[in-house]
C-alpha positions as a Python dict, from the first residue, in 0.01 Angstrom:
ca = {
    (1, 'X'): (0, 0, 0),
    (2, 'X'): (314, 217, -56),
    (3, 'X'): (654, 119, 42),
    (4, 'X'): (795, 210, 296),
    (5, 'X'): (1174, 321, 315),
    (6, 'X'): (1372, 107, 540),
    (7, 'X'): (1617, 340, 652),
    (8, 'X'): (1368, 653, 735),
    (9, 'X'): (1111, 395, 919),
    (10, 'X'): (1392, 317, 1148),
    (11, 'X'): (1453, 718, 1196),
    (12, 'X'): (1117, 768, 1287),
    (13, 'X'): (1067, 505, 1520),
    (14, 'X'): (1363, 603, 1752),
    (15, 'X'): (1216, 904, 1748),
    (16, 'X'): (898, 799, 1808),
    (17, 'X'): (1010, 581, 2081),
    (18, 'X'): (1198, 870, 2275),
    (19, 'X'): (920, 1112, 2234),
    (20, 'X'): (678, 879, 2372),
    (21, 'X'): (921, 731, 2668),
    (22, 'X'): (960, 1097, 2777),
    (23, 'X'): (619, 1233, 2739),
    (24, 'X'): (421, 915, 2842),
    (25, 'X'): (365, 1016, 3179),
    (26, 'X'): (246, 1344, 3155),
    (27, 'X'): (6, 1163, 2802),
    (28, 'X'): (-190, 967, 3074),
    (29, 'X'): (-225, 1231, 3334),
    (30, 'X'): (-394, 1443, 3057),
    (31, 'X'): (-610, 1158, 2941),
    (32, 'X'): (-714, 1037, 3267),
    (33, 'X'): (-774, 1431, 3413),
    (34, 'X'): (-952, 1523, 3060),
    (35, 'X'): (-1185, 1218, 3099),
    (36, 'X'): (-1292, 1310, 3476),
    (37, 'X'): (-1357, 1673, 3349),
    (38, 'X'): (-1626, 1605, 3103),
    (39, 'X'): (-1797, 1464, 3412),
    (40, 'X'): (-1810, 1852, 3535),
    (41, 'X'): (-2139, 1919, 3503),
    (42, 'X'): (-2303, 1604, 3599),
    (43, 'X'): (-2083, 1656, 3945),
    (44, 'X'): (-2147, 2025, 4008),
    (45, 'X'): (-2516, 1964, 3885),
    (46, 'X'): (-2643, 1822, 4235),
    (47, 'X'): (-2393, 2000, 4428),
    (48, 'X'): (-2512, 2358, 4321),
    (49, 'X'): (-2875, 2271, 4324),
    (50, 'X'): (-2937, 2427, 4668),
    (51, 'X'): (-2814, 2785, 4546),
    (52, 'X'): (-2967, 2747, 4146),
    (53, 'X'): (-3315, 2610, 4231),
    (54, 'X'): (-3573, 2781, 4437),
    (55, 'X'): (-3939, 2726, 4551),
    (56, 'X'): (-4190, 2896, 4333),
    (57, 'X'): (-4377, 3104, 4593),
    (58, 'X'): (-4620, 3417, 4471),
    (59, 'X'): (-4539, 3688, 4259),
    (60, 'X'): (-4137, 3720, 4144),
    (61, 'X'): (-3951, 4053, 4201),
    (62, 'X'): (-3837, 4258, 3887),
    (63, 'X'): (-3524, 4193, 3719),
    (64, 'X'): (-3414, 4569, 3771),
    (65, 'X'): (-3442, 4467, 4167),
    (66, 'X'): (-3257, 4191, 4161),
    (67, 'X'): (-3015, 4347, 3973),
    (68, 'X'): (-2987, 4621, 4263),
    (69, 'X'): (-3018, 4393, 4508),
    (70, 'X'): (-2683, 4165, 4430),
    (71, 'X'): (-2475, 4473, 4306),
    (72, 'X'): (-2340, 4487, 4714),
    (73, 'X'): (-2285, 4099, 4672),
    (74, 'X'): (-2024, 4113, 4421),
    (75, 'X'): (-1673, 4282, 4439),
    (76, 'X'): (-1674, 4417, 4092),
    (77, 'X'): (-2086, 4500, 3945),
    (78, 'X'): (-2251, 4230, 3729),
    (79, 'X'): (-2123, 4314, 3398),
    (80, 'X'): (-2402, 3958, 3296),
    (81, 'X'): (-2759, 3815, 3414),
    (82, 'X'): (-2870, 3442, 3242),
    (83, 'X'): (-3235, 3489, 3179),
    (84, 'X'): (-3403, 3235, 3325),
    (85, 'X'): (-3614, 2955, 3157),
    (86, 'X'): (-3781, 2760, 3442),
    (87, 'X'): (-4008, 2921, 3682),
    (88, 'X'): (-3806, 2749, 3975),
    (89, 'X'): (-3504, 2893, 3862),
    (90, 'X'): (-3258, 3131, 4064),
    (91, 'X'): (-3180, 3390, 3843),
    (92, 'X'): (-2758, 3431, 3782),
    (93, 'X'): (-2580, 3729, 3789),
    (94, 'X'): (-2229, 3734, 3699),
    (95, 'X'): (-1940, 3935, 3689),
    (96, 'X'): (-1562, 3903, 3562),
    (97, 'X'): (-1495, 3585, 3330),
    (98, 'X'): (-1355, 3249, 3306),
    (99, 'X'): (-1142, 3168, 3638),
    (100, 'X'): (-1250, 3531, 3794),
    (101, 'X'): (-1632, 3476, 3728),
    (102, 'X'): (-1786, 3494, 4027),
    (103, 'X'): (-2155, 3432, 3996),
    (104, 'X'): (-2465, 3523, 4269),
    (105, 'X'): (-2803, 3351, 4262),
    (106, 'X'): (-3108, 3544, 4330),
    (107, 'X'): (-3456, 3396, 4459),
    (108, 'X'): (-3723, 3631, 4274),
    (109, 'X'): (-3930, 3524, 4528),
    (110, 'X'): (-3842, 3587, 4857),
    (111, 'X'): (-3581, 3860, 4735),
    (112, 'X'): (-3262, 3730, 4875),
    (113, 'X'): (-2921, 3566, 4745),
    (114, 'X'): (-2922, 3190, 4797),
    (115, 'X'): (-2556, 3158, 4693),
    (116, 'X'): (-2225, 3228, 4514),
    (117, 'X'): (-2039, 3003, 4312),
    (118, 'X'): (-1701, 3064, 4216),
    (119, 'X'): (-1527, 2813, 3947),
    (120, 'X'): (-1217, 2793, 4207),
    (121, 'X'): (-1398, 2693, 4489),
    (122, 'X'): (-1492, 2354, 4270),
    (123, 'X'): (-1291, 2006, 4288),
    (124, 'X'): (-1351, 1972, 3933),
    (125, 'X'): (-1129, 2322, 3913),
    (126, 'X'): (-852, 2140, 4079),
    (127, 'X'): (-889, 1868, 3758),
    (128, 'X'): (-884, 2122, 3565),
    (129, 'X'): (-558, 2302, 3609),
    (130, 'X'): (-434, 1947, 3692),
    (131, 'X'): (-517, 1905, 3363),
    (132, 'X'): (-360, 2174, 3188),
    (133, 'X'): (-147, 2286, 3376),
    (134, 'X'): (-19, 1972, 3612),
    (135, 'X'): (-53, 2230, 3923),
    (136, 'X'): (266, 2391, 3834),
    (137, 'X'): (156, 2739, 3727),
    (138, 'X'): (299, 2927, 3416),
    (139, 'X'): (599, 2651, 3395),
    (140, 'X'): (337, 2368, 3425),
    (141, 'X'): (122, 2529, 3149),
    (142, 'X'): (459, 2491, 2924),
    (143, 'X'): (524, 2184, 3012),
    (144, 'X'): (213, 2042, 2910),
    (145, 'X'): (235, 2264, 2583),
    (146, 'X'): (560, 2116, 2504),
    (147, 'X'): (376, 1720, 2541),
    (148, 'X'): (88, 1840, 2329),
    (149, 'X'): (342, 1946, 2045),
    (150, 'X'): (516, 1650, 2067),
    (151, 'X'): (209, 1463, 2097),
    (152, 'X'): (147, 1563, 1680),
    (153, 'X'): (503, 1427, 1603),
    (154, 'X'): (436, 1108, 1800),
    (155, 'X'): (82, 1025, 1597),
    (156, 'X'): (252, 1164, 1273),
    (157, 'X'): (572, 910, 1317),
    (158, 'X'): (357, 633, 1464),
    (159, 'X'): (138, 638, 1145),
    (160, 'X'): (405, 614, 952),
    (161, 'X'): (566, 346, 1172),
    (162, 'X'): (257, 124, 1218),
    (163, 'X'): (154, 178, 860),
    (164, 'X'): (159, -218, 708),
    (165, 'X'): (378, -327, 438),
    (166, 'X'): (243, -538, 136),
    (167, 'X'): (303, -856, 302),
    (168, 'X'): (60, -777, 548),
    (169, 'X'): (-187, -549, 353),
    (170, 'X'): (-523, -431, 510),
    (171, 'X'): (-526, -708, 796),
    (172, 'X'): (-277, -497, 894),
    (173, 'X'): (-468, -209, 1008),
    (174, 'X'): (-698, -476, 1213),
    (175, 'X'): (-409, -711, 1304),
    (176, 'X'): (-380, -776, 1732),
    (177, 'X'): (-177, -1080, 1840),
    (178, 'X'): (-301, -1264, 2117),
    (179, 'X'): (-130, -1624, 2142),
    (180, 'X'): (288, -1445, 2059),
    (181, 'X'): (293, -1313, 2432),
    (182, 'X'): (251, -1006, 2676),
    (183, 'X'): (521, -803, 2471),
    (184, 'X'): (387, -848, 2133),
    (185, 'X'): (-15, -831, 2269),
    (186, 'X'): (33, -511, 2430),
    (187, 'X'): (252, -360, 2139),
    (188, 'X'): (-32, -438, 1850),
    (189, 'X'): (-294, -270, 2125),
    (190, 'X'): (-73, -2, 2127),
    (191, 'X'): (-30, 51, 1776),
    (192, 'X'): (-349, -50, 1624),
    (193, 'X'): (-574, 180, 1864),
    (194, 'X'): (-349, 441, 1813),
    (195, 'X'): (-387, 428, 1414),
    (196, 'X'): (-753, 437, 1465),
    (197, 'X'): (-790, 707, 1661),
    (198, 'X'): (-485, 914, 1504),
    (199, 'X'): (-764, 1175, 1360),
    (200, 'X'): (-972, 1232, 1667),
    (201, 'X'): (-653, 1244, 1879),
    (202, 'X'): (-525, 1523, 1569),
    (203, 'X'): (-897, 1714, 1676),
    (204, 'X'): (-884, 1682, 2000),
    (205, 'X'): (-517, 1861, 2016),
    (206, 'X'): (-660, 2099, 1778),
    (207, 'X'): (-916, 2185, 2028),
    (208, 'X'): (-651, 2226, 2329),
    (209, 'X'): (-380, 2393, 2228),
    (210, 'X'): (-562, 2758, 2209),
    (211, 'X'): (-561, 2752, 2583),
    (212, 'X'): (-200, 2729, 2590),
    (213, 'X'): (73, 3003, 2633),
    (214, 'X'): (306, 3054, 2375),
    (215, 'X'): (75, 2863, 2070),
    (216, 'X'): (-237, 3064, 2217),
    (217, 'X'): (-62, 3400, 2201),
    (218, 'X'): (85, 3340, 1850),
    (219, 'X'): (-222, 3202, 1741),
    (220, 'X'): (-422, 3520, 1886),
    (221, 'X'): (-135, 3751, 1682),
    (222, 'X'): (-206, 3547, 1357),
    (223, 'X'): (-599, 3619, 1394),
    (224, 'X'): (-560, 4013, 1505),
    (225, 'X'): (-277, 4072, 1217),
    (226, 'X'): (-515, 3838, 979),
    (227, 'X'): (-851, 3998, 1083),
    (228, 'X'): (-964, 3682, 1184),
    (229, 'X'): (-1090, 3679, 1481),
    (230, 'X'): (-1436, 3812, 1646),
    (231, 'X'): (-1563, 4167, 1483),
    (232, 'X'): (-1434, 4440, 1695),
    (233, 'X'): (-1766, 4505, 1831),
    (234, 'X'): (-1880, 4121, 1906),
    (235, 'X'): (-1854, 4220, 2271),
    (236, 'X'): (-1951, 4587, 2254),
    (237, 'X'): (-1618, 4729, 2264),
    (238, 'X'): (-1591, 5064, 2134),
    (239, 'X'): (-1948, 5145, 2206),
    (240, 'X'): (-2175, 5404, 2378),
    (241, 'X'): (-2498, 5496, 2505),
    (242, 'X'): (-2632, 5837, 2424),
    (243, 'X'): (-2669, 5972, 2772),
    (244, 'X'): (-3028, 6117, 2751),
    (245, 'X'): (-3300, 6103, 2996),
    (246, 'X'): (-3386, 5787, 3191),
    (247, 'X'): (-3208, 5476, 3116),
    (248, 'X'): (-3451, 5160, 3011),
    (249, 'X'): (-3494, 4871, 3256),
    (250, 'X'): (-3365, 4565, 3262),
    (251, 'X'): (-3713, 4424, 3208),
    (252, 'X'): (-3789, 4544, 2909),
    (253, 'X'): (-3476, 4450, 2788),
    (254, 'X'): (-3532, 4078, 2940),
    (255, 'X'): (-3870, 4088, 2754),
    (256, 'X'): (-3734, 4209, 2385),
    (257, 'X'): (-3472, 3917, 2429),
    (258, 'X'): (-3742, 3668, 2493),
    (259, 'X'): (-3955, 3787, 2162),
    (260, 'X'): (-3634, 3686, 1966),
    (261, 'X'): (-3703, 3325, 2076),
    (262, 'X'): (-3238, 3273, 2043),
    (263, 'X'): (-3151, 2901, 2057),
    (264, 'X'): (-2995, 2839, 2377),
    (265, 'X'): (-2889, 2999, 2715),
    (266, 'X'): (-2970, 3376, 2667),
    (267, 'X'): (-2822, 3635, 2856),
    (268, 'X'): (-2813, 4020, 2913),
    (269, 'X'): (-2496, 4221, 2899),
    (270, 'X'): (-2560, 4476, 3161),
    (271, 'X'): (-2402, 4841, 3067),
    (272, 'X'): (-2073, 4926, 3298),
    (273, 'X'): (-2131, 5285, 3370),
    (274, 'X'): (-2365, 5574, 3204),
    (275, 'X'): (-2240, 5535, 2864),
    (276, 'X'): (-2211, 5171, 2881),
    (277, 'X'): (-2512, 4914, 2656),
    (278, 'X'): (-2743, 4635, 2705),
    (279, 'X'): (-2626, 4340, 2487),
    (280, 'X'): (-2862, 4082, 2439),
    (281, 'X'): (-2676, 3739, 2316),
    (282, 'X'): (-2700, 3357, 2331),
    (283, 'X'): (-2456, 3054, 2439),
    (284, 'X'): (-2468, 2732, 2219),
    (285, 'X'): (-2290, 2483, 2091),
    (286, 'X'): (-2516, 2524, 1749),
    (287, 'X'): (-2249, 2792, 1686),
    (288, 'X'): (-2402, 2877, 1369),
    (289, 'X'): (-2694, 2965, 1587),
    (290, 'X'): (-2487, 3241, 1754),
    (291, 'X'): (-2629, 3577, 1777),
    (292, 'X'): (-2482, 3920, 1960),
    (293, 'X'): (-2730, 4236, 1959),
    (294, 'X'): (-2628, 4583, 2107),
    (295, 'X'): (-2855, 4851, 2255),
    (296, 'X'): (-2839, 5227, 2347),
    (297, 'X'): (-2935, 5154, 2701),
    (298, 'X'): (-3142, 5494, 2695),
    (299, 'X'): (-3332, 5521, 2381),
    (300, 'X'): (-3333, 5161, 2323),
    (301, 'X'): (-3234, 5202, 1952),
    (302, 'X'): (-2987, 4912, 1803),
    (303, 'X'): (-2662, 4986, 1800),
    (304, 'X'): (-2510, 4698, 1551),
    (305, 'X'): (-2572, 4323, 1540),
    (306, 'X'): (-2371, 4024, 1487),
    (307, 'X'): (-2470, 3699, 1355),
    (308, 'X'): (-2199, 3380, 1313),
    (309, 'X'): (-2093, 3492, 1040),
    (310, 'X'): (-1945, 3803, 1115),
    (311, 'X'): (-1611, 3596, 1316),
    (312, 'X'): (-1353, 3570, 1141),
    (313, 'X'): (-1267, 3185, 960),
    (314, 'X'): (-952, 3167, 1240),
    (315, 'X'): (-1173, 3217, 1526),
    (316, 'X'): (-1445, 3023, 1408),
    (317, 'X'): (-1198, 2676, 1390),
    (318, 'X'): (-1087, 2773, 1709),
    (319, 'X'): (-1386, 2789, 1916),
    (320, 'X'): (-1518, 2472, 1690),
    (321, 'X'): (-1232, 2242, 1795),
    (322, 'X'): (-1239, 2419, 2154),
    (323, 'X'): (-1572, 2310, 2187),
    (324, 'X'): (-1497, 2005, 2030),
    (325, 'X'): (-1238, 1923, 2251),
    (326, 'X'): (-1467, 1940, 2568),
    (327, 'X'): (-1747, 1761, 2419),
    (328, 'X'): (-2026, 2024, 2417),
    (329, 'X'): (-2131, 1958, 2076),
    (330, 'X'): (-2419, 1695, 2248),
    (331, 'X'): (-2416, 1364, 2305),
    (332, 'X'): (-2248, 1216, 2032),
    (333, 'X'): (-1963, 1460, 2120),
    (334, 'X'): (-1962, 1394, 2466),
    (335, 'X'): (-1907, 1034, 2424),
    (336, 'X'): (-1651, 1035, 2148),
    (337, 'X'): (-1458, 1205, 2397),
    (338, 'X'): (-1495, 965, 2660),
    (339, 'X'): (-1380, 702, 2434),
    (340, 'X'): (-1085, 903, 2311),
    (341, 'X'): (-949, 946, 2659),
    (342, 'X'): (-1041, 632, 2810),
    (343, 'X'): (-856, 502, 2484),
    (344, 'X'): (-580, 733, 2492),
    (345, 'X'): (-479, 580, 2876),
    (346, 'X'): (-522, 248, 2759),
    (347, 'X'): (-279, 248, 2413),
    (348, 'X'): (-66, 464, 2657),
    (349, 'X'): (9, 235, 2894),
    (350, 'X'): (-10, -77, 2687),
    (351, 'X'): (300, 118, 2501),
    (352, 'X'): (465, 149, 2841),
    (353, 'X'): (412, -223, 2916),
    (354, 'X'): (516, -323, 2597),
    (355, 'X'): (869, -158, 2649),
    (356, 'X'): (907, -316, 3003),
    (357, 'X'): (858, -634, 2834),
    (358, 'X'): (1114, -557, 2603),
    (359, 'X'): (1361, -327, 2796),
    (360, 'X'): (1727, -500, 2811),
    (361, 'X'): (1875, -473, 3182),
    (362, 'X'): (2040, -174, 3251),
    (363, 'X'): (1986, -16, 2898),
    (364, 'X'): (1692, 209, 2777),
    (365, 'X'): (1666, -18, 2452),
    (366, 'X'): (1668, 309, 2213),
    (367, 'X'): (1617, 172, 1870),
    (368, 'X'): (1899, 152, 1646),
    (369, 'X'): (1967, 395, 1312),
    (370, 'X'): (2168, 290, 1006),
    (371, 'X'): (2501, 528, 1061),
    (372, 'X'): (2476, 635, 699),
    (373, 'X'): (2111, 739, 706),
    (374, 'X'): (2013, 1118, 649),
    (375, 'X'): (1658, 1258, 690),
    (376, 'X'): (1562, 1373, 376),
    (377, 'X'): (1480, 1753, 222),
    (378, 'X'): (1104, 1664, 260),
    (379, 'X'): (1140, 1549, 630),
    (380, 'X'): (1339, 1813, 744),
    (381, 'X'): (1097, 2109, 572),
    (382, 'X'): (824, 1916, 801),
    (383, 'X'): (987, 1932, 1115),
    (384, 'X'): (1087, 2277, 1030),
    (385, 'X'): (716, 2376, 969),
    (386, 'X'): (637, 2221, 1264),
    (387, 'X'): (865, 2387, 1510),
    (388, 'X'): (719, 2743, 1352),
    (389, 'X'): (362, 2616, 1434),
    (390, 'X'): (456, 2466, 1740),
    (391, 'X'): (746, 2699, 1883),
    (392, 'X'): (813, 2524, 2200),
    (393, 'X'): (835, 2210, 1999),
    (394, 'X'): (1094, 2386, 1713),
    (395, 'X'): (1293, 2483, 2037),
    (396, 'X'): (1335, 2111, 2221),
    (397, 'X'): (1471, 2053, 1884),
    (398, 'X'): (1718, 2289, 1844),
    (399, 'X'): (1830, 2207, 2165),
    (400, 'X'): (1840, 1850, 2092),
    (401, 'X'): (2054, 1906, 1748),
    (402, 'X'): (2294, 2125, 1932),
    (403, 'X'): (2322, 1863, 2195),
    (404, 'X'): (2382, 1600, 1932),
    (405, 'X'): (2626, 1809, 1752),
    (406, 'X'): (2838, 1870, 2021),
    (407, 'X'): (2840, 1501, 2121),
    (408, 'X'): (2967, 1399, 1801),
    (409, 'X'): (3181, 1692, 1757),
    (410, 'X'): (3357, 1589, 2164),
    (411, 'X'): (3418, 1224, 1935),
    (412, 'X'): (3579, 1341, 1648),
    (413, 'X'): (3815, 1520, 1862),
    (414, 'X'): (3844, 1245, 2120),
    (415, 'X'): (3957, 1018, 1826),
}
């Protein structure tokens, strides 16, 4: 056990305690909303079963029909088609991506379109930007941004905080006191959850703060500058078919996928226009397993080939911890996650009733610092790397040492 410096413990826990305060309620919305979106699928499952499942009924049309058949269906052509894996399966067709994707399901036997489904027109869509972005938009999106940056300062302090002295040694890690009342109960569930948790809370952050504004676009800048991110031709940009003669069907190109025998969901990337390719690549959460092939949609002849190991070592954390961070990596995954957020409420609000408990009337009860005390050089270089990482975090702090400044500077000339 190291020990700990009086002075600096006391820094950090006012800070702690005003980070937290401030952020808490916007902490528990994100837990609560991030629990209730793993349930997506299992939700949407029976919900969409009338427009993905279909009765198996004599001989199945040919991809290259169906693919001419839904192109009047959808506002922009299917740029995607999932090949199926079940006989009883509608097969997908889908263009634009993430929140535009609209997708149309085809029965190959009866040669209609049982259905659209559109990721806006789902409840659990509603969770989702509830989620990140509390329904506010752009200045929502920042908002929660700003919580998740703080959110690293308030597990980095609150390790340091919680961390026991010699006295206490490693009972204090375990340590929860049930018989020294409400305040001091809910304070030790508070603190000794957090500490155990601290890393997958770390990975879970990790895995959200790509999808946010400023973070995401600085963190895209540092993998295009870096050469980091996918290959330039992961998704077949840049490349062209050899217009020459008839172009190949979509069936033959559904059959060479299905002699590759790729882990996962397979799909077809359907070419855009005359020069556009066929792309023939799989979705899993085996990322290694990941595998992008592109074709001359003419002659048929390979045009280059990706395997995992192509992206770049920025990209690859990122879509790790992204993936991660909603639990797709299986069960185990799926679960940790449900414990994190379910866990995440609870310490949460135990924290919050913890302070009511302690709160003196009328006053917020800020913790007191030693007037003498100064952060040190090594504190100061942290919270200065931090607020580059995190810039919306580096800029509450400016504003908060300007605002502090100027307070103390209004004293001195008050005196």
């Amino acid at each position: 056990m190291f020990k700990k410096d009086h002075k600096l413990n006391q820094w950090l826990w006012k800070w702690h305690f005003i980070a937290g305060l401030i952020s808490l309620p916007i902490v528990i919305i994100l837990a609560i909303t991030g629990g209730i979106y793993l349930f997506k699928d299992t939700y949407e499952a029976p919900r969409q079963a009338h427009i993905k499942m279909v009765e198996v009924e004599g001989k199945a049309m040919s991809y290259q029909a169906q693919w001419q058949l839904v192109k009047p269906s959808l506002h922009k052509a299917p740029n995607t088609m999932v090949i199926p894996t079940k006989a009883n399966q509608a097969t997908a067709f889908t263009s634009g991506m993430f929140s535009h994707k609209n997708s149309v399901f085809v029965n190959p036997y009866k040669g209609e379109v049982t259905g659209h489904i559109n990721p806006k027109d789902s409840n659990m869509y509603t969770v989702r930007k509830l989620h990140g972005e509390l329904l506010l938009g752009k200045f929502g999106t920042k908002i929660v941004e700003l919580v998740a940056s703080w959110l690293f300062v308030l597990i980095i302090t609150g390790i340091y905080v919680f961390w026991p002295g010699k006295k206490e040694g490693i009972k204090g890690f375990f340590k929860i006191r049930f018989n020294q009342g409400k305040r001091i109960l809910f304070r030790d569930l508070h603190t000794v959850i957090g500490f155990w948790i601290s890393i997958l809370l770390l990975m879970t952050l990790a895995g959200g703060m790509p999808w946010t504004d400023v973070f995401g676009d600085s963190f895209k800048w540092v993998q295009k500058a870096t050469n980091t991110g996918f290959p330039k031709t992961w998704h077949a940009r840049g490349l062209k078919s050899n217009v020459a003669g008839e172009a190949i069907s979509l069936d033959d190109m559904v059959a060479l996928a299905k002699s590759m025998n790729l882990k996962g969901e397979v799909s077809i990337g359907l070419p855009k226009d005359e020069k556009g390719v066929y792309s023939i690549y799989n979705t899993t959460f085996d990322l290694d397993a990941q595998k992008r092939f592109h074709f001359d949609q003419y002659s048929g002849k390979q045009l280059v080939n990706h395997n995992w190991e192509d992206v770049g070592v920025l990209m690859r954390g990122r879509m790790w911890f992204m993936a991660f961070h909603q639990g797709q990596f299986g069960t185990w995954n799926w679960v940790v996650m449900i414990c994190v957020a379910v866990l995440l409420a609870f310490m949460s609000i135990a924290a919050l009733i913890s302070y009511i408990k302690r709160k003196p009337t009328k006053k917020w009860g800020t913790p007191k610092v030693p007037t003498r005390f100064k952060a040190g050089y090594g504190v100061i270089a942290l919270i200065v790397l931090l607020g580059i990482v995190f810039p919306l975090f580096g800029a509450s702090v400016l504003i908060i040492v300007l605002v502090e400044y100027f307070r103390n500077r209004k004293k001195q000339i008050g005196v």
